[in-house]
Backbone as ProteinMPNN parsed JSONL, in Angstrom:
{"seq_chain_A": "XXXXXXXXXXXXXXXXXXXXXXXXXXXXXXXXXXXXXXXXXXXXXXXXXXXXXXXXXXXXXXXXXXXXXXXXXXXXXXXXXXXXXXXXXXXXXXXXXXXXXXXXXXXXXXXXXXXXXXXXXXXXXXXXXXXXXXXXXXXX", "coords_chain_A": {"N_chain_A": [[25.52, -0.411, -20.862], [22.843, -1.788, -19.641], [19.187, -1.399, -19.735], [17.886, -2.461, -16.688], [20.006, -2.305, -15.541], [21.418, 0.008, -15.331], [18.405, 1.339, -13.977], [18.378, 0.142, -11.282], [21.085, 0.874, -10.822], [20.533, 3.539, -10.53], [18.428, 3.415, -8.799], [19.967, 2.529, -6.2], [21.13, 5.107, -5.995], [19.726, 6.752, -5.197], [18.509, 8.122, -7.142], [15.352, 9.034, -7.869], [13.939, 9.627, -9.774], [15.522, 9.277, -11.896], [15.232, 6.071, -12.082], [12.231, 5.944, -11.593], [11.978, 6.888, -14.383], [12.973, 4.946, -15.751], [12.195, 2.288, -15.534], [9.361, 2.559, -15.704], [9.325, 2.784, -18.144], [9.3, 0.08, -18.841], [7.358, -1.425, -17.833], [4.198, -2.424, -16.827], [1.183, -3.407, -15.771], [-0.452, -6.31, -14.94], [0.485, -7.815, -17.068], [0.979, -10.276, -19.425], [3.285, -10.616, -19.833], [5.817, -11.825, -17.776], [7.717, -10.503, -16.594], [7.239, -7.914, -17.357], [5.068, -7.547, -15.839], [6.337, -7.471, -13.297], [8.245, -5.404, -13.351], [5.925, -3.403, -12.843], [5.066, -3.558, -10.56], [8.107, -3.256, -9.467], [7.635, -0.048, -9.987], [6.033, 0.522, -8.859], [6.795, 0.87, -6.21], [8.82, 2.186, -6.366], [7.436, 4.886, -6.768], [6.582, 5.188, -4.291], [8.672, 4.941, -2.696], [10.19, 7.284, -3.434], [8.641, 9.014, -2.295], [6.308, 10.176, -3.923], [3.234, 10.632, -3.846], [1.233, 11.607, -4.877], [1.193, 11.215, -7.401], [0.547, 7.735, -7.049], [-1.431, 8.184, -5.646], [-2.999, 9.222, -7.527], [-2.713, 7.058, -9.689], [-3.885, 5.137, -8.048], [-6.354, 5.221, -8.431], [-7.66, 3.545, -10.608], [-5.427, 1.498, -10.408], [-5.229, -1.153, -8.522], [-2.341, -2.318, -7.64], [-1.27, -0.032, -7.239], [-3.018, 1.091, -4.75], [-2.938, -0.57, -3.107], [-0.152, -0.042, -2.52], [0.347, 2.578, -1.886], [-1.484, 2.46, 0.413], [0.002, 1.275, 2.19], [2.232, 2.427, 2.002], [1.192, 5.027, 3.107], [0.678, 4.104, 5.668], [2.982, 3.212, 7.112], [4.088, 5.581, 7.372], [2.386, 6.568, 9.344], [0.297, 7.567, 8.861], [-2.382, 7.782, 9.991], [-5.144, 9.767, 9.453], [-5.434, 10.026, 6.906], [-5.557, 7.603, 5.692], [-8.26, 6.953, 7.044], [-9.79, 8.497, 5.41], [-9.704, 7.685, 2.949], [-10.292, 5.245, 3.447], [-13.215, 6.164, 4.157], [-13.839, 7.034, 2.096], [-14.785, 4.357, 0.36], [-12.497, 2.665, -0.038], [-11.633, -0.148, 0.533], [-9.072, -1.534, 1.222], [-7.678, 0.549, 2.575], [-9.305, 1.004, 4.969], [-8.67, -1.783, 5.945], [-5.822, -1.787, 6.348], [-6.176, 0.55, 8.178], [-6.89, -0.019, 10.439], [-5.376, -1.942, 11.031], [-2.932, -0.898, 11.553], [-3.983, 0.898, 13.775], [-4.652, -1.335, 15.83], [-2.366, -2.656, 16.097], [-1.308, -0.71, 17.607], [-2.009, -0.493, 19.733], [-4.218, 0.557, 20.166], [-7.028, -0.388, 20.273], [-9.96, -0.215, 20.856], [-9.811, 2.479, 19.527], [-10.014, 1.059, 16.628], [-12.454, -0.489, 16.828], [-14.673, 1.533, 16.791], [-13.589, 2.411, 14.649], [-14.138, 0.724, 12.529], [-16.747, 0.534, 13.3], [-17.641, 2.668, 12.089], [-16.789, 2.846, 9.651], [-17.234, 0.257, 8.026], [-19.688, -0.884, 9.053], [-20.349, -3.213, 7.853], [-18.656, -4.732, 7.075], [-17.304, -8.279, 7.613], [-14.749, -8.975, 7.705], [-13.235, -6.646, 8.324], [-14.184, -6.713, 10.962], [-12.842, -9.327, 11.994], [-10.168, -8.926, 12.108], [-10.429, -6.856, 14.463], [-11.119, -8.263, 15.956], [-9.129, -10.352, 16.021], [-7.158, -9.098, 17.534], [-8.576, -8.558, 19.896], [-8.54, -10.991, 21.214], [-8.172, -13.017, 23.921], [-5.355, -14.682, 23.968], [-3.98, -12.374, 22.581], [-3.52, -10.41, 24.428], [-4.989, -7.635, 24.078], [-7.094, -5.252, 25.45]], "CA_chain_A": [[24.782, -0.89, -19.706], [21.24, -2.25, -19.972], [18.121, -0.792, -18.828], [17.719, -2.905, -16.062], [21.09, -2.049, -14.201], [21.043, 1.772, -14.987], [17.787, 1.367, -13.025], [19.077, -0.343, -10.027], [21.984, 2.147, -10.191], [19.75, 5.234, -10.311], [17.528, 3.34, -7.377], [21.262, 2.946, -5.369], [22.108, 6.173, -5.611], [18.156, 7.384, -5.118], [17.845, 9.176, -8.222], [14.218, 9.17, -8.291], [13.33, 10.151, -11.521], [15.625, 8.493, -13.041], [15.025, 5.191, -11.635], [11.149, 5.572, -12.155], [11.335, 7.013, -15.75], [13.963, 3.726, -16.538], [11.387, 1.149, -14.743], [7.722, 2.69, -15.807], [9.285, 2.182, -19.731], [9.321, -1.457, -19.345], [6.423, -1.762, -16.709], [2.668, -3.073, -17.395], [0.225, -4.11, -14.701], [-1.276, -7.511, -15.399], [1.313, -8.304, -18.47], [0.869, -11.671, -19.703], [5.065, -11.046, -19.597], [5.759, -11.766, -16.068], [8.932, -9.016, -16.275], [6.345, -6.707, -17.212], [4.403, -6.936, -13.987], [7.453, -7.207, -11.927], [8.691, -4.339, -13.288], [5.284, -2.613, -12.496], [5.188, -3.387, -9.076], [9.007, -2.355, -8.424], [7.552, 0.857, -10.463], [5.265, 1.248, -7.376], [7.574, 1.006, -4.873], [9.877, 3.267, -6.589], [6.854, 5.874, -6.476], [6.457, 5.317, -2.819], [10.3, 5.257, -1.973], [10.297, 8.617, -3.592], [7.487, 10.103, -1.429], [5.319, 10.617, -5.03], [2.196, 9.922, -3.047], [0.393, 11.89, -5.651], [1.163, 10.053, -8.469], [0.215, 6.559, -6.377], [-2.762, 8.479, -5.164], [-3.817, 9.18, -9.106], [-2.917, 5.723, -10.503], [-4.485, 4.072, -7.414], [-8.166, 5.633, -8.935], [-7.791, 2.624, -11.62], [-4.369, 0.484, -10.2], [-5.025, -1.761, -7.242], [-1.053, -2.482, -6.924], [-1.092, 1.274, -6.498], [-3.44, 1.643, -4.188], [-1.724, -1.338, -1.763], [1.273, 0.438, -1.759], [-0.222, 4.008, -1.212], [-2.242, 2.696, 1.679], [1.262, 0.584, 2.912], [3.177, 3.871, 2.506], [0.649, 5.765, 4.665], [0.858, 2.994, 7.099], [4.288, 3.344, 7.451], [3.953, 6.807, 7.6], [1.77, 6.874, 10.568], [-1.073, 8.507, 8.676], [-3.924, 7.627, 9.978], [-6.096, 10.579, 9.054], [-5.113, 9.681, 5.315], [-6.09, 6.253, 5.767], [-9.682, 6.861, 7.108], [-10.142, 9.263, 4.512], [-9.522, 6.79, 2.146], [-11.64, 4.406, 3.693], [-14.333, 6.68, 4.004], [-14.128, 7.05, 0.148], [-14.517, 3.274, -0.131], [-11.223, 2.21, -0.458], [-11.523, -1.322, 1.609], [-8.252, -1.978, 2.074], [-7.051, 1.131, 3.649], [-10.052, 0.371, 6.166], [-7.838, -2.782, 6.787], [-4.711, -0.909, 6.892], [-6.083, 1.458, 8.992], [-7.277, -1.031, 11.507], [-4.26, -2.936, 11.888], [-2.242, 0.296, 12.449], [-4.629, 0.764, 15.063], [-4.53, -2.556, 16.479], [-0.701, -2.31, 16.446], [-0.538, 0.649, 18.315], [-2.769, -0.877, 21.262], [-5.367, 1.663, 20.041], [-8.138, -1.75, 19.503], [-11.202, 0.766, 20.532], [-10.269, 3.464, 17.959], [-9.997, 0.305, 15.496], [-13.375, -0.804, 16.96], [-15.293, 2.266, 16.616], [-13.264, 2.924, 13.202], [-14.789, -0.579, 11.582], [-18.436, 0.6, 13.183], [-18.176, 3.851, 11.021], [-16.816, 3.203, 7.998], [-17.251, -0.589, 7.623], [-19.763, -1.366, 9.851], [-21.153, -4.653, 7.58], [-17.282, -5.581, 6.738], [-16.644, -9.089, 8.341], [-13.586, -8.932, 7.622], [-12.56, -5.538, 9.191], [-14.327, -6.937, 12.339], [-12.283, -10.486, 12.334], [-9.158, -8.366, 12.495], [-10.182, -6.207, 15.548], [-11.477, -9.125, 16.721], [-7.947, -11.164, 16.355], [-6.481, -8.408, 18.398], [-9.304, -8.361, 21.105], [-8.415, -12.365, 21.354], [-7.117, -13.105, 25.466], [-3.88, -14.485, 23.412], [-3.028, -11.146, 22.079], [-3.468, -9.379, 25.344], [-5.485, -6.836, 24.097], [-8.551, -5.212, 25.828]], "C_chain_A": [[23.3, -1.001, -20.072], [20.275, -1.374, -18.976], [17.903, -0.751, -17.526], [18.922, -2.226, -14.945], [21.247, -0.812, -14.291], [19.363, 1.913, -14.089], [18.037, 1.334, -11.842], [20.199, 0.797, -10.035], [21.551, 3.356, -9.583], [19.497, 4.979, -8.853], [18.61, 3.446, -6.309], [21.458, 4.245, -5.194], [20.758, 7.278, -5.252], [18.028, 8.274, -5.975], [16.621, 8.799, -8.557], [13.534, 8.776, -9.299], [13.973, 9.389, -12.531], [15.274, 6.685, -13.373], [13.686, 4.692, -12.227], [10.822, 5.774, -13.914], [11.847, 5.398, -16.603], [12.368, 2.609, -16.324], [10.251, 1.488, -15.532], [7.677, 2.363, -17.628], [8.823, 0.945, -19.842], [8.136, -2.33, -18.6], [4.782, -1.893, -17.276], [1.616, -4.09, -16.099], [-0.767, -5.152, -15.8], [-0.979, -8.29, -16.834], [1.288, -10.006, -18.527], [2.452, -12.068, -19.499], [4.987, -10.76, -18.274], [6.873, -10.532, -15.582], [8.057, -8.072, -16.391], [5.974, -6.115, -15.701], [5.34, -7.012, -13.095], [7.948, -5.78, -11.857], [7.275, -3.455, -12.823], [5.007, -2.503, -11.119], [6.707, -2.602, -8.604], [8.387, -0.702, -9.014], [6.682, 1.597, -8.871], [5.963, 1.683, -6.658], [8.561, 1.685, -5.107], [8.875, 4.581, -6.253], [6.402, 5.914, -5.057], [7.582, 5.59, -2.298], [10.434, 6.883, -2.131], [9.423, 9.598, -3.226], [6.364, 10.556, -3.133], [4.071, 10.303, -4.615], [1.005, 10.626, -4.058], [-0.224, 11.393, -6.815], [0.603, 8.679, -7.827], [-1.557, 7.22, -5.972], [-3.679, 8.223, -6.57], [-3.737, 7.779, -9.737], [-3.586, 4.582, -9.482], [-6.027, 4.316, -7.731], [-8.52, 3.974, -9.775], [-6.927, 0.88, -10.95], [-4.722, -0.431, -8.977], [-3.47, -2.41, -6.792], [-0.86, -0.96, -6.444], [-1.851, 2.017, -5.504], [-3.357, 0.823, -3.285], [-0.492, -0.581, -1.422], [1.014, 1.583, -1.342], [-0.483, 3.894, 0.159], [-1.239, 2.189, 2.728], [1.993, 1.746, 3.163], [2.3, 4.787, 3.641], [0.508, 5.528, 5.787], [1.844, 3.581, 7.709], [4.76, 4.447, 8.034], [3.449, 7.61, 8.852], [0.229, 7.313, 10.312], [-2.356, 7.793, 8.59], [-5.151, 8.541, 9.397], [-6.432, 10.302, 7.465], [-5.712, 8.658, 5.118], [-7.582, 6.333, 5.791], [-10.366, 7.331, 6.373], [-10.473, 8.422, 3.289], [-10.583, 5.673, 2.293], [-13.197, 4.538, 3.758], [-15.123, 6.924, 2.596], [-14.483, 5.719, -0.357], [-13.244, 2.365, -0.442], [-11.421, 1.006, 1.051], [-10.223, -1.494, 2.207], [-7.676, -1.077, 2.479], [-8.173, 1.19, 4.671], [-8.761, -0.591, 6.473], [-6.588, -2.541, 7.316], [-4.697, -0.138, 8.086], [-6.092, 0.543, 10.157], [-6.277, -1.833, 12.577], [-3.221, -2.072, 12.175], [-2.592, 0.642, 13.838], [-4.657, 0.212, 16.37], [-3.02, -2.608, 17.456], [0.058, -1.172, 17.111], [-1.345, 1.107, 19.617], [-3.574, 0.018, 21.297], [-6.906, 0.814, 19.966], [-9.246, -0.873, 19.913], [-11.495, 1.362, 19.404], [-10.318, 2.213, 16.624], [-11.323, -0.16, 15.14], [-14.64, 0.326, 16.236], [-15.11, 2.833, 14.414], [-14.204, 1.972, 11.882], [-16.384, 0.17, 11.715], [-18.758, 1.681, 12.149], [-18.25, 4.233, 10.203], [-17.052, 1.673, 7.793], [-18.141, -1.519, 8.417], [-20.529, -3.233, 9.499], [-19.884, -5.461, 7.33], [-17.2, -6.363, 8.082], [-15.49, -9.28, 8.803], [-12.349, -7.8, 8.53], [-13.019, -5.678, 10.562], [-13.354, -8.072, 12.634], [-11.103, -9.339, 13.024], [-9.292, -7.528, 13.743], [-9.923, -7.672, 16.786], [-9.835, -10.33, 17.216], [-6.759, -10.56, 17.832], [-7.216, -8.36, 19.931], [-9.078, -10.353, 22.04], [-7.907, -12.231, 23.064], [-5.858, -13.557, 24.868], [-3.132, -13.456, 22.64], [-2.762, -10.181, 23.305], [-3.575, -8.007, 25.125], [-6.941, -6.979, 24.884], [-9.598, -4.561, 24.618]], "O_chain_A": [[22.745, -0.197, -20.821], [20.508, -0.865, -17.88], [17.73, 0.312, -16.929], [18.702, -1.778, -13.82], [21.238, -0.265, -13.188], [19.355, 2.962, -13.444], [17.978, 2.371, -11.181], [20.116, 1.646, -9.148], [21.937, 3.987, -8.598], [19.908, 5.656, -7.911], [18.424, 4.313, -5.455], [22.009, 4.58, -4.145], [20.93, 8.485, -5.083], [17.428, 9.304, -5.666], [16.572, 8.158, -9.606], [12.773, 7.846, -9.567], [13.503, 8.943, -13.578], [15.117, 6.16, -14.475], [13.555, 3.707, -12.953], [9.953, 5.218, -14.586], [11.355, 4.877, -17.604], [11.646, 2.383, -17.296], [9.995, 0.541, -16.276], [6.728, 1.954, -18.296], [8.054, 0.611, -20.743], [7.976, -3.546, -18.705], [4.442, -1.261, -18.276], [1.588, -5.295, -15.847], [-1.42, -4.958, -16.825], [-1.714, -9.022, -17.498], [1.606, -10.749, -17.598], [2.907, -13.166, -19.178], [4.382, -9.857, -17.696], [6.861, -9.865, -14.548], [8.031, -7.26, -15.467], [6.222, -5.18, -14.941], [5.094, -6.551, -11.981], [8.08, -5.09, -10.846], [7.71, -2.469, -12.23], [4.738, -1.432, -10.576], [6.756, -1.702, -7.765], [8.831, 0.117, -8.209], [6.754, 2.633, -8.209], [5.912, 2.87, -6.336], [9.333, 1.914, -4.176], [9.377, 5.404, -5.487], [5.744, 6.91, -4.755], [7.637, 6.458, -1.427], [10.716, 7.632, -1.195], [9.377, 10.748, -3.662], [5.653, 11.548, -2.971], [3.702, 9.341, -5.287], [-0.129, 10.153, -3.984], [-1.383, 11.196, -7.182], [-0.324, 8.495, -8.615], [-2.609, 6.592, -6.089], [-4.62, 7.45, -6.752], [-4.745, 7.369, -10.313], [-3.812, 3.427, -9.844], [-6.86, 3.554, -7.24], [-9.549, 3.353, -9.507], [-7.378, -0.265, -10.95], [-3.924, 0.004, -8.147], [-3.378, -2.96, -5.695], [-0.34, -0.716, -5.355], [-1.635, 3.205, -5.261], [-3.743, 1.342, -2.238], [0.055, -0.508, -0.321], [1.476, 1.795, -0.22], [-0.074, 4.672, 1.02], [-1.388, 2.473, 3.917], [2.362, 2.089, 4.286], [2.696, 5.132, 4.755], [0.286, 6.265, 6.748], [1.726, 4.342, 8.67], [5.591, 4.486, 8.942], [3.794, 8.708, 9.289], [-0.705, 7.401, 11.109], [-3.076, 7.391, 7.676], [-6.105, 7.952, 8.89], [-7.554, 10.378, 6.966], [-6.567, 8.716, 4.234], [-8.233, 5.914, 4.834], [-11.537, 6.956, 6.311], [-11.552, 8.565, 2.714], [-11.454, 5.319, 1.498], [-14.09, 3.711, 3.574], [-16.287, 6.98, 2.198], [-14.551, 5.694, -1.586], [-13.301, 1.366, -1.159], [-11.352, 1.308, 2.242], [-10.085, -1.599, 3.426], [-6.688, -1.538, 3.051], [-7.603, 1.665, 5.654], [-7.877, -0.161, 7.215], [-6.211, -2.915, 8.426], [-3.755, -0.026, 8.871], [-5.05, 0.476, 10.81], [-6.213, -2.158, 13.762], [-2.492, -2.428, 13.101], [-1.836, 0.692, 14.808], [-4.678, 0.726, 17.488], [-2.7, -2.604, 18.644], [1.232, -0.81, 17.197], [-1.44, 2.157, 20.252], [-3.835, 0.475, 22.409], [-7.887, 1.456, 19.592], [-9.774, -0.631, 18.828], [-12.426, 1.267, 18.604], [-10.736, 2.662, 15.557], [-11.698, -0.327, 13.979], [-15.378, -0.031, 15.318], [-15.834, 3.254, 13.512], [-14.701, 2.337, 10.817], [-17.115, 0.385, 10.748], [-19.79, 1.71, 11.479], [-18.905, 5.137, 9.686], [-17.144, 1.774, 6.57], [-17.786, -2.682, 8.608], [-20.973, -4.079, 10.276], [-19.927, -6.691, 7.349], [-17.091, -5.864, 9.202], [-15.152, -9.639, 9.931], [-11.255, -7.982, 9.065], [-12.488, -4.975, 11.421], [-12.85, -7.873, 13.739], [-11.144, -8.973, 14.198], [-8.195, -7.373, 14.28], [-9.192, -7.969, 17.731], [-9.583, -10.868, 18.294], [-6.023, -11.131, 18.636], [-6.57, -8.165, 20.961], [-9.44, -10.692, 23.167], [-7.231, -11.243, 23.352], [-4.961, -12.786, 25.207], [-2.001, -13.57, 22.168], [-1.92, -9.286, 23.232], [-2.795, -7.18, 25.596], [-7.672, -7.959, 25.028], [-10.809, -4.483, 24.826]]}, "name": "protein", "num_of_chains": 1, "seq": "XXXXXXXXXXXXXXXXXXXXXXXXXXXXXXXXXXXXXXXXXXXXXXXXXXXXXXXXXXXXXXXXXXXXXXXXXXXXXXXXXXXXXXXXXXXXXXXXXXXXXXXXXXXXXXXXXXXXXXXXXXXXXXXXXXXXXXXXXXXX"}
């Protein structure tokens, strides 16, 4: 059996470890081989499936695929506190993450106040409150 499908098996049957040690062999962010970087992205999302939020935390210092999926898993997660933290450190796009968690959870003040405190020159983190404050979203 090839690399590839003892991966996928491991990931079926959620063996973790074995899944990510199969995947992170053949994996390379920004590989001129396009399997490379595929495999480094599912490598992410194997370290998020498996709650490794530490590892994603440490390779998102350098990785920006690992520090989309970190800030997607904490989404998902609910964790806001994690998020702002993050944003407070500079990390832009869990500002945007955080925001649209926010947004999405008819919170558009705390999203408002969240942009004035950690992003308050980001355009960008204002459009998005702002899409939500729209009269066609039926937010106030």
């Amino acid at each position: 059996m090839e690399w590839f499908e003892r991966a996928r098996a491991a990931e079926q049957l959620r063996d973790w470890a074995a899944a990510i040690a199969l995947v992170s062999a053949h994996a390379e962010c920004y590989s001129t081989d396009y399997y490379m970087h595929d495999n480094h992205l599912w490598h992410m999302n194997l370290l998020a499936r498996a709650g490794r939020f530490s590892e994603l935390t440490e390779l998102a210092l350098t990785d920006v695929h690992a520090r989309r999926r970190l800030n997607r898993s904490l989404r998902e997660q609910g964790m806001e506190a994690a998020l702002r933290g993050r944003a407070k450190d500079g990390d832009r796009d869990a500002l945007y993450v955080l925001v649209r968690l926010l947004c999405e959870t008819n919170q558009v003040q705390d999203a408002h106040r969240a942009v004035q405190d950690l992003g308050p020159e980001d355009q960008y983190a204002h459009q998005i409150v702002a899409r939500f404050r729209s009269p066609s979203s039926g937010a106030q």
